[in-house]
Tab-separated table of C-alpha atoms and ligand atoms in Angstrom:
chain	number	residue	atom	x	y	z
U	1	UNK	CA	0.000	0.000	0.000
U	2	UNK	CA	2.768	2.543	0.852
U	3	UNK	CA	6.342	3.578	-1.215
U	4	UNK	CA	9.825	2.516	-0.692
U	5	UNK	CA	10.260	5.815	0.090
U	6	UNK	CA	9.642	4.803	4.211
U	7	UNK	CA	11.324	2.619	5.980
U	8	UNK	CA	10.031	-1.332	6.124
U	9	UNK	CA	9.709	-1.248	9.913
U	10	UNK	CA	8.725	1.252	12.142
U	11	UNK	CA	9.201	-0.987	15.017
U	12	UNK	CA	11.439	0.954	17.521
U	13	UNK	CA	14.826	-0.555	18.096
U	14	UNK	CA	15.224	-2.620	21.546
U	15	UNK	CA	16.758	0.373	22.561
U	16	UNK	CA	14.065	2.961	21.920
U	17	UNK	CA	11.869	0.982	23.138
U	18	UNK	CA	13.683	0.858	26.703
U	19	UNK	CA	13.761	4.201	26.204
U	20	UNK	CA	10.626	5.148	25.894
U	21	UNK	CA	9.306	3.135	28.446
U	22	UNK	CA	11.545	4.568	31.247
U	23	UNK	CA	10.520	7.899	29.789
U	24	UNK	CA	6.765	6.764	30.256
U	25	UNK	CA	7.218	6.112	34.126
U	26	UNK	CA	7.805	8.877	36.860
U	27	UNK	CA	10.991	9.909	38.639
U	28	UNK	CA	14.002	12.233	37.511
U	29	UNK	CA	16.099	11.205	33.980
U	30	UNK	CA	19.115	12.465	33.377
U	31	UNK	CA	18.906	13.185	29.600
U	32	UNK	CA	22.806	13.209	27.890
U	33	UNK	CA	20.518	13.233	24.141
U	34	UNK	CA	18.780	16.207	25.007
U	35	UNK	CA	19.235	18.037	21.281
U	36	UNK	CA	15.898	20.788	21.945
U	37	UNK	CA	17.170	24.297	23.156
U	38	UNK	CA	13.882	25.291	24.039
U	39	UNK	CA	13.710	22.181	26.774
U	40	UNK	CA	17.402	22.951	28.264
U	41	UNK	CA	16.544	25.401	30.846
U	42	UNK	CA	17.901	28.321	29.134
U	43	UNK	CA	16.386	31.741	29.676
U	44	UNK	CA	14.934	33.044	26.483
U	45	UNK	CA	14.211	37.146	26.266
U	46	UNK	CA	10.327	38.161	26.384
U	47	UNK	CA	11.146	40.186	22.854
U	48	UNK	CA	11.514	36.813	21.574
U	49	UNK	CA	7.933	36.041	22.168
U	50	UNK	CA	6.807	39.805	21.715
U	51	UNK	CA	8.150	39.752	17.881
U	52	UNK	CA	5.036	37.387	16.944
U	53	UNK	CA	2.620	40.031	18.032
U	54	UNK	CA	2.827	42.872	14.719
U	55	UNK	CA	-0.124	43.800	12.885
U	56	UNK	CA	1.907	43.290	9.539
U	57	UNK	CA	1.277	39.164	10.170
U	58	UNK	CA	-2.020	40.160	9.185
U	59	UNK	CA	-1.485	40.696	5.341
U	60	UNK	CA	-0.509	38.100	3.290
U	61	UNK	CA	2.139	39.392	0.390
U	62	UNK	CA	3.569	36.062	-0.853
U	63	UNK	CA	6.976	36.053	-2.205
U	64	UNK	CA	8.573	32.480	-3.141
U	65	UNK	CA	12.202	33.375	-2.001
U	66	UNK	CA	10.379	34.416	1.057
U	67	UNK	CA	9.975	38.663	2.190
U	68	UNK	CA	12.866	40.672	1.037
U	69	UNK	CA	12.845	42.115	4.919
U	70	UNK	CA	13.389	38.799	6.330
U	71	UNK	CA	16.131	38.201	3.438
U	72	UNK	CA	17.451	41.033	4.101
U	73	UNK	CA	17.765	40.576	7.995
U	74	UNK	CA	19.198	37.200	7.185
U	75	UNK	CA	22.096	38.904	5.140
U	76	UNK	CA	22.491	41.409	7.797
U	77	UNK	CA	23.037	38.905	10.411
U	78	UNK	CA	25.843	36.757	7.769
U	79	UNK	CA	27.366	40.454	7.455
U	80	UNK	CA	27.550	40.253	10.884
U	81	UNK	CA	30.077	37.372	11.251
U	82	UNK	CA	32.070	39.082	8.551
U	83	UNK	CA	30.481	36.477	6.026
U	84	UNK	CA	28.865	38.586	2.934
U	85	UNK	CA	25.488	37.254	1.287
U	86	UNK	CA	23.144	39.040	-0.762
U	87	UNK	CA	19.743	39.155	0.350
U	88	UNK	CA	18.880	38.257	-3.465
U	89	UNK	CA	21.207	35.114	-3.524
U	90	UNK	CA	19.025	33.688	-0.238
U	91	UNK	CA	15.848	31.514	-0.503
U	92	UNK	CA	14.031	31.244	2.688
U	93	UNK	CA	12.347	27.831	3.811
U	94	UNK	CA	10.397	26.435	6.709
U	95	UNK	CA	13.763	24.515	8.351
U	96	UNK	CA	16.600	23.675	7.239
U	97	UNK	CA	15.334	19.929	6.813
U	98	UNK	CA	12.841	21.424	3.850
U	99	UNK	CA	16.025	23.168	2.601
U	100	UNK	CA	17.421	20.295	2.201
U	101	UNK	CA	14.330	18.270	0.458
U	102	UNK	CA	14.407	21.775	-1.719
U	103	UNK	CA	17.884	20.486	-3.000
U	104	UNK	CA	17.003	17.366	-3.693
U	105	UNK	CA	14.490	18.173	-5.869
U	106	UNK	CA	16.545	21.076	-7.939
U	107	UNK	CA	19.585	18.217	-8.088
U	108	UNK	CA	18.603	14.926	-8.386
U	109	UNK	CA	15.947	12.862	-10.109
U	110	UNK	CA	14.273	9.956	-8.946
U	111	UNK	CA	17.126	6.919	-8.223
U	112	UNK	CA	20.168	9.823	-8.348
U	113	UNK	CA	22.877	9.372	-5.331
U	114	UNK	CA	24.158	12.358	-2.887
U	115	UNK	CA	27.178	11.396	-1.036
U	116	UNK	CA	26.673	12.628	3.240
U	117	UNK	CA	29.525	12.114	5.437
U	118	UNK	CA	30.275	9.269	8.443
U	119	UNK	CA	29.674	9.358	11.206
U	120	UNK	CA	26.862	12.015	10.518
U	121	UNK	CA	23.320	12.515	12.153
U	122	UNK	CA	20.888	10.338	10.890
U	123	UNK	CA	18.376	12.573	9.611
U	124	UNK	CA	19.718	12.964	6.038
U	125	UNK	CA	18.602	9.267	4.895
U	126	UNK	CA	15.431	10.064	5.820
U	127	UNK	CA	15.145	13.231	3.622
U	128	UNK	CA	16.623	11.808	1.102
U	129	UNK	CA	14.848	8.642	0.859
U	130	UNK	CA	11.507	10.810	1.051
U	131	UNK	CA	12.796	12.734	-2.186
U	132	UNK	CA	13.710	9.296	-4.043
U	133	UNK	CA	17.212	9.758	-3.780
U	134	UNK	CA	19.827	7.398	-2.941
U	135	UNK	CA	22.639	8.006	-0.021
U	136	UNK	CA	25.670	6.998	0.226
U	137	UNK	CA	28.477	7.703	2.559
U	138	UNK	CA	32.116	9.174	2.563
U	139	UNK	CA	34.339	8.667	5.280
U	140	UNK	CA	36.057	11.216	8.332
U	141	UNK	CA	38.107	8.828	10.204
U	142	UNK	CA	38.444	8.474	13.697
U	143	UNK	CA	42.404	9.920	13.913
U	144	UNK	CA	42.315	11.911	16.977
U	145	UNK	CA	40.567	14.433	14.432
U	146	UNK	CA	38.215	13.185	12.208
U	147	UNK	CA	39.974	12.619	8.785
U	148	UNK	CA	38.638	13.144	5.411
U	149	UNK	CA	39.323	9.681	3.627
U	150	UNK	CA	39.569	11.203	-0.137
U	151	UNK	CA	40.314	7.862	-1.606
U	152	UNK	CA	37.021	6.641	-0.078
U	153	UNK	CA	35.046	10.062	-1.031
U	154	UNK	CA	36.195	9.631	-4.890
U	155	UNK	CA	35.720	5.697	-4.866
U	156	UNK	CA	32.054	6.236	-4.074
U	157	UNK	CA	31.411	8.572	-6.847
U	158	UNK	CA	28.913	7.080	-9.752
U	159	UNK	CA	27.753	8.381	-12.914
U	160	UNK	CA	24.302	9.121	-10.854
U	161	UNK	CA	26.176	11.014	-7.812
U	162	UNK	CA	24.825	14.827	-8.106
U	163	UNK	CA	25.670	16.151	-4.879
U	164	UNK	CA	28.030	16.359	-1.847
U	165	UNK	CA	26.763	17.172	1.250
U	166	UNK	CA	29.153	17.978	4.121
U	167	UNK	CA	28.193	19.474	7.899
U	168	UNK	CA	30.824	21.750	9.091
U	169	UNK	CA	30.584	21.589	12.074
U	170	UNK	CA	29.532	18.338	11.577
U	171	UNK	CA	26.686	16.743	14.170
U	172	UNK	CA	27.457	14.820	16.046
U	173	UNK	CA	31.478	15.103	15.804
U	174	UNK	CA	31.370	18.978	15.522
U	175	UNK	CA	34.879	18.072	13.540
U	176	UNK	CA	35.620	21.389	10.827
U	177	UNK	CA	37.489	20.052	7.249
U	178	UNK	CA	41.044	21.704	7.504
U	179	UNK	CA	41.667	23.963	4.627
U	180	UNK	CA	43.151	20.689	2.353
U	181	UNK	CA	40.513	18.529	2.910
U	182	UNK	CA	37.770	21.604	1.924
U	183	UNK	CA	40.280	22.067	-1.256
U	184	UNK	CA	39.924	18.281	-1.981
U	185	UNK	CA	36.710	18.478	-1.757
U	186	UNK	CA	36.014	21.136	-4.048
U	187	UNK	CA	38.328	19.911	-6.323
U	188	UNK	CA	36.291	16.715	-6.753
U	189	UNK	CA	32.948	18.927	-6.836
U	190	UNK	CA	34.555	20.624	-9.998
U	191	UNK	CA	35.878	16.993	-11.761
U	192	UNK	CA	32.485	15.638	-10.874
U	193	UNK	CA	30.104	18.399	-11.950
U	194	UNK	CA	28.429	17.629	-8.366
U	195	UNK	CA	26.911	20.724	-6.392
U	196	UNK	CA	28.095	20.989	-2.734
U	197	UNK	CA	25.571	21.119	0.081
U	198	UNK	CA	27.286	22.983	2.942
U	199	UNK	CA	25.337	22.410	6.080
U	200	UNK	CA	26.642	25.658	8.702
U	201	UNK	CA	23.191	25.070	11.492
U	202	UNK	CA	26.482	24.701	14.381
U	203	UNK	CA	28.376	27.357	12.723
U	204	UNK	CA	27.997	29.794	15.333
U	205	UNK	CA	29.379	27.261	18.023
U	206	UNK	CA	32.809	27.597	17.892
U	207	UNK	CA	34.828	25.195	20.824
U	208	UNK	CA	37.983	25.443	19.415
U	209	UNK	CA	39.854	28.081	21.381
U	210	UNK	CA	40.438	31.091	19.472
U	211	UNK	CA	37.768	30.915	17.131
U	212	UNK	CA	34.357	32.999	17.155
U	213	UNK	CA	32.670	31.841	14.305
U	214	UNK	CA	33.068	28.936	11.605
U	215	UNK	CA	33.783	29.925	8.080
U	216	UNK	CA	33.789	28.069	5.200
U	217	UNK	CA	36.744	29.189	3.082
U	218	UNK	CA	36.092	30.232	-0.955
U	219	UNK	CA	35.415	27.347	-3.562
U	220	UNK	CA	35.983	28.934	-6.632
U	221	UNK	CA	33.843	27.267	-9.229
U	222	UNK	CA	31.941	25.154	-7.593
U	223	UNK	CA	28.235	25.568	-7.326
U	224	UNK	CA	27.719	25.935	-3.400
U	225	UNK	CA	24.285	25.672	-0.988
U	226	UNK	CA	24.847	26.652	2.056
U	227	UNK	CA	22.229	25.721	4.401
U	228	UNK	CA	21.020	27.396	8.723
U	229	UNK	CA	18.410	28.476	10.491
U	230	UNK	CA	16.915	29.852	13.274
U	231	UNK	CA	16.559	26.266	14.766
U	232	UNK	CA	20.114	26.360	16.287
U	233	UNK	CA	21.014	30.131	15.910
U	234	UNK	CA	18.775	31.419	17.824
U	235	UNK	CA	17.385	28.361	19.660
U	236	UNK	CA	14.011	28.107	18.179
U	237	UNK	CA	13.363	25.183	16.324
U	238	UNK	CA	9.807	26.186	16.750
U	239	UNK	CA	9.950	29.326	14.735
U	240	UNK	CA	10.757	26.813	11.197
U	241	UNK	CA	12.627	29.495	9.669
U	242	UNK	CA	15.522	28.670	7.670
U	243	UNK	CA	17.900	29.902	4.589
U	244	UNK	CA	19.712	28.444	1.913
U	245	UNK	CA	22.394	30.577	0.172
U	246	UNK	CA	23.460	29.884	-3.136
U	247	UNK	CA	27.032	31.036	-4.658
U	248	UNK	CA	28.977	29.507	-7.585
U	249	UNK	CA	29.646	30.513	-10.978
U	250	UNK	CA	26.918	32.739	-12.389
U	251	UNK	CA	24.841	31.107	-14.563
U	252	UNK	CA	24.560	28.141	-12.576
U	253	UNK	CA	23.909	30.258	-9.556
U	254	UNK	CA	20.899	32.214	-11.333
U	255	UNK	CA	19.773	29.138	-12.614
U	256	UNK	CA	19.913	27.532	-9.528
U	257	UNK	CA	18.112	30.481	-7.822
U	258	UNK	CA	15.130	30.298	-10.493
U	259	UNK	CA	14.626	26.581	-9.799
U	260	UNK	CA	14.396	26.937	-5.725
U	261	UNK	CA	12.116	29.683	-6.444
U	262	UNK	CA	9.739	27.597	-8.517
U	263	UNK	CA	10.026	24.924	-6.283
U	264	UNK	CA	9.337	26.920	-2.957
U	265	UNK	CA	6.407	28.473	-4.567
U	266	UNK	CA	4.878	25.037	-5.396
U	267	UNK	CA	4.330	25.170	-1.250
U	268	UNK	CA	4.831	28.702	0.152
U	269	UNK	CA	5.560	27.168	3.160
U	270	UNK	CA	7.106	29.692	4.880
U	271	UNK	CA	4.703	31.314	7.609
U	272	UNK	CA	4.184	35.376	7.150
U	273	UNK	CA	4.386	35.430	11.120
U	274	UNK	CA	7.645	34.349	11.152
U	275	UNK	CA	8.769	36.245	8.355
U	276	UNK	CA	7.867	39.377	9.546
U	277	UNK	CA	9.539	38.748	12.982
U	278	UNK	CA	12.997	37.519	11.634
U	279	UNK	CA	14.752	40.879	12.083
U	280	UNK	CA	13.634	40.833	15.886
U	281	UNK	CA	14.180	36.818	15.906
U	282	UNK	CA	17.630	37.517	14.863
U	283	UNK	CA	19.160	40.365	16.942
U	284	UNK	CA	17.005	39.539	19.839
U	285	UNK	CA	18.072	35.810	20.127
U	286	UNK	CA	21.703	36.606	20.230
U	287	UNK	CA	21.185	36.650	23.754
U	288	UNK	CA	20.243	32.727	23.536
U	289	UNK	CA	23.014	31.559	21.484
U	290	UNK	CA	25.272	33.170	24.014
U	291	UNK	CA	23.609	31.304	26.912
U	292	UNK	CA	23.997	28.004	24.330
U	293	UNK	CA	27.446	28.844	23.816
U	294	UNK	CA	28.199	29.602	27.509
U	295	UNK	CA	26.375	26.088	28.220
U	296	UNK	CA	28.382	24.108	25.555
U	297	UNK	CA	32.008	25.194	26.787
U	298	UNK	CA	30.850	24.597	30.450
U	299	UNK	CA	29.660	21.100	29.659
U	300	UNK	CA	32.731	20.204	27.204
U	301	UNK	CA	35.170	21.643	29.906
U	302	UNK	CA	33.576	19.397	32.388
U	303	UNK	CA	33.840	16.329	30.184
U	304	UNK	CA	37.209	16.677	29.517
U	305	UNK	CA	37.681	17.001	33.328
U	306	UNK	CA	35.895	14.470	34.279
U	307	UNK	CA	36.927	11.876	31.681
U	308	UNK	CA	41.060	12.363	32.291
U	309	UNK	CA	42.897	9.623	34.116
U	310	UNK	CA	40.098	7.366	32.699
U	311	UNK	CA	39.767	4.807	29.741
U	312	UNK	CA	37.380	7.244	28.319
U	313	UNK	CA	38.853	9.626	25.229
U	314	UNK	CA	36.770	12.711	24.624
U	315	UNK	CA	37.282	13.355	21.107
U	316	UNK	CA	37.869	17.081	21.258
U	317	UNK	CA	35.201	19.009	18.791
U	318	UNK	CA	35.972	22.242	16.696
U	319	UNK	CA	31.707	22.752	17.492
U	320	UNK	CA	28.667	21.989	17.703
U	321	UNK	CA	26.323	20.822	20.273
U	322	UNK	CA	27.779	17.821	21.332
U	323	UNK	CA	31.172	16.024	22.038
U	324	UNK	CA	31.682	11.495	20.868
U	325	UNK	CA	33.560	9.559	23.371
U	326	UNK	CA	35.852	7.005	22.642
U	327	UNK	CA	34.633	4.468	25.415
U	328	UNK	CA	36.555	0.970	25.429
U	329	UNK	CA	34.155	-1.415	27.179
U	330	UNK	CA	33.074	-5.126	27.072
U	331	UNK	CA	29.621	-6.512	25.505
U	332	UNK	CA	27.219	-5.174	22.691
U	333	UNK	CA	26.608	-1.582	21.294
U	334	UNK	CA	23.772	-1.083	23.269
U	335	UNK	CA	25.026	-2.570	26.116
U	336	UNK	CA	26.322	0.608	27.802
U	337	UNK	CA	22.827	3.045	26.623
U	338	UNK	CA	20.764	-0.194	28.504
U	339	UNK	CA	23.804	0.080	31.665
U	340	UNK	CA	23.174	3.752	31.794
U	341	UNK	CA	19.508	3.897	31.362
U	342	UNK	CA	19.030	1.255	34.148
U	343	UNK	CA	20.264	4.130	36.230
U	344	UNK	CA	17.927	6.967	35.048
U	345	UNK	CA	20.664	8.046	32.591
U	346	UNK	CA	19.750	8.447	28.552
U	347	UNK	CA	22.816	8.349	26.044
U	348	UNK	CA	23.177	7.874	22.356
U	349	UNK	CA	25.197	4.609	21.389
U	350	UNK	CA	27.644	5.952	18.263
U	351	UNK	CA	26.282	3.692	15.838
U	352	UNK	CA	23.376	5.896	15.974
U	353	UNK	CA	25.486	8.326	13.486
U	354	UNK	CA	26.840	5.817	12.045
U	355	UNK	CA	30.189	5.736	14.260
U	356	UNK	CA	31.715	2.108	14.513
U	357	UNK	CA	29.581	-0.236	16.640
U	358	UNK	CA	32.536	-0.592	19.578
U	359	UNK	CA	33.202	1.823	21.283
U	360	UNK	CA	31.105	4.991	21.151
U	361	UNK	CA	29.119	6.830	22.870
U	362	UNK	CA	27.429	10.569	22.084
U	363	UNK	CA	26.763	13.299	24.301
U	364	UNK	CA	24.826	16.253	24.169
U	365	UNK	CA	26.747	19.373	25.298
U	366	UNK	CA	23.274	21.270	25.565
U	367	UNK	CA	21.882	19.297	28.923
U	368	UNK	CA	22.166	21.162	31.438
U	369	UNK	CA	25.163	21.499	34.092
U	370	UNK	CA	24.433	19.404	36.925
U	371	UNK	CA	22.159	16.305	34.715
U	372	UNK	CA	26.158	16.453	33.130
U	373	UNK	CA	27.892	15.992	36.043
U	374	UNK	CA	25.141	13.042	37.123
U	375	UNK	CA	25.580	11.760	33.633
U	376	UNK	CA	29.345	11.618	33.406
U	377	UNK	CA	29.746	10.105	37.001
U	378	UNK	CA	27.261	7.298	36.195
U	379	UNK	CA	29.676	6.614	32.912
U	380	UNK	CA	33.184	6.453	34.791
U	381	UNK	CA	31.451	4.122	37.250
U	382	UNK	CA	30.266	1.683	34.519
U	383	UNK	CA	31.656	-1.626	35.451
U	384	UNK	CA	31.201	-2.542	31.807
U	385	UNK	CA	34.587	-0.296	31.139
U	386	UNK	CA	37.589	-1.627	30.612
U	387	UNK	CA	40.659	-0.379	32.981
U	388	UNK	CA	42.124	2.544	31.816
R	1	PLP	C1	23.334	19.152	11.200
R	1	PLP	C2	21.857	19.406	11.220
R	1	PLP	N1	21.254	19.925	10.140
R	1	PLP	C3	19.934	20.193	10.129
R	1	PLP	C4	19.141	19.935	11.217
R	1	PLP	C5	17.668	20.246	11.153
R	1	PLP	O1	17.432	21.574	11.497
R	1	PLP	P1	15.984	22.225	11.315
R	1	PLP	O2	15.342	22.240	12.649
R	1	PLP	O3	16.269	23.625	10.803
R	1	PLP	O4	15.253	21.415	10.312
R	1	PLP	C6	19.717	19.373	12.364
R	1	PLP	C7	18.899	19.085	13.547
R	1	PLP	O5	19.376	18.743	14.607
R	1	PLP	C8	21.109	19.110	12.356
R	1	PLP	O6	21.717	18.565	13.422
């Protein structure tokens, strides 16, 4: 009755399923996956809320690229980290998931491949498999920084590859390409004729010291998409505002600019309300993603503490909102989730983004201070670990 586009099963995994059912029963849970800003005990400014009540909601003026305010506010705020995008090279869109399904439809027909990096978070098989496109993956390996494998990237390349897609900071390794491995990169972009799908939602989470904001550098000649949102700016998933900017060599970028439009007005999906409070959105949440920021480098400080002297390695991440952990221990992948969870405590296993099945384990640097410190001391007690 239904397409191949959904999964077979929608049976939960043994795991969820514990999951769920300890989430179902009272008493306190110490949640190390917690990955919703709004749900982290942050304080969020009353403007935020007050920039939904203007009059100007109340006419509907569609534009397909979405209101040249709001594109311009968006601009304004990339101007803002020194990063310069014209308001008319922006479409807007309802997340940055429907950016991405946007893509997919501009690049790829039915049965075409896109190429998404491992480990990565497990959302983009979904999207793509809802657009009828095929995944698969290139590998960063685990080298105390996470590696680009070029050999691997160009071995998985077929005549039916359109796109790249790369995360930077990637989720859930926050790991940044060094400037080779973004030349490689685009050097196989321009060989390949394949666009590049630049995912930059963590790019204002910088946790490498020294650095206040993550830039990609210039790819001459190769047609780019770069993909946020006010989901992780600003903390508001809830708002379902995001932006895709597009920049490459001109014709393909006016072309490519055309095509989105068409496409997003075939849904107009982008609410008036939260168009016209994007400028406010914007400046006004600032004051979140500081108390994000502030959160993450507490938490990933804490970690590193708490971790040293043991056989747990905390693979260090240039971003993002959470840190992978290196965790040599005896039995099954799930083995140390179940472990955990029998003691109120919820953490990803890193097969989950597709990190080997021994050995990993994912944290969210979002939870909050103290469910860390519960968290982490509930790991080094594990007696599933093996001696450091
Ligand atoms: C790397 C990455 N891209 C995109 C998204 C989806 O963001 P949005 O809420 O804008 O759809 C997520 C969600 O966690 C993410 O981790």
């Amino acid at each position: 009755m239904f397409s191949t586009r959904l999964p077979s099963s929608l049976v939960p995994s043994p795991l969820a399923a514990a999951v769920a059912a300890r989430r179902a029963r009272p008493g306190r849970i110490v949640d190390l996956t917690l990955s919703n800003p709004t749900a982290a005990g942050l304080a969020y400014p009353e403007t935020l809320a007050t920039a939904w009540s203007n009059v100007d909601a109340l006419r509907y003026v569609p534009d397909p690229r979405g209101s040249g305010a709001a594109r311009e506010a968006v601009a304004a705020w990339h101007a803002s980290v020194g990063d310069a995008v014209s308001a008319d090279r922006l479409i807007l869109t309802a997340s940055t998931s429907e950016a991405y399904s946007h893509l997919f439809k501009l690049l790829c027909n039915p049965g075409d491949g896109v190429l998404v990096p491992c480990p990565s978070y497990p959302l983009f098989e979904h999207l793509a498999h809802l657009d009828a496109v095929v995944v698969d993956r290139y590998t960063f390996r685990d080298a105390g920084r996470w590696e680009l494998d070029e050999r691997d990237l160009r071995d998985r390349i077929t005549p039916r590859t359109r796109a790249i897609v790369l995360v930077a900071p990637n989720n859930p390794t926050g790991s940044v390409p060094s400037p080779d491995e973004w030349a490689a990169i685009a050097a196989v972009c321009r060989e390949h004729d394949l666009a590049l799908i630049v995912d930059e939602v963590f790019s204002a989470y910088p946790l490498a010291a020294g650095v206040d904001h993550v830039r990609i550098p210039d790819l001459p000649g190769v047609l780019t998409f770069r993909l946020n949102g006010l989901s992780k700016l600003v903390g508001l998933p809830q708002a379902k505002l995001g932006w895709i900017a597009v920049d490459g060599p001109d014709d393909l970028t006016r072309g490519a600019l055309d095509a989105l439009e068409l496409i997003a007005d075939t849904y107009l999906s982008v609410s008036t309300p939260v168009q016209v409070a994007a400028p406010t959105l914007l400046a006004e949440g600032a004051a979140v993603r500081a108390a994000i920021a502030a959160r993450l480098r507490a938490n990933l400080a804490q970690v590193v503490a708490r971790v040293a002297g043991t056989a747990i390695d905390a693979r260090l991440p240039d971003g993002g909102w959470s840190v992978v952990l290196r965790v040599p221990c005896v039995g099954g992948p799930d083995d140390v989730a179940l472990a955990m969870l029998a003691q109120d405590v919820i953490v990803h296993p890193g097969y989950f983004y597709d990190l080997p099945h021994d050995g990993y384990l994912v944290l969210s640097l979002l939870t909050p201070e103290a469910d860390m410190r519960v968290g982490l001391d509930v790991l080094c007690a594990l007696p599933l670990l093996q001696p450091a």
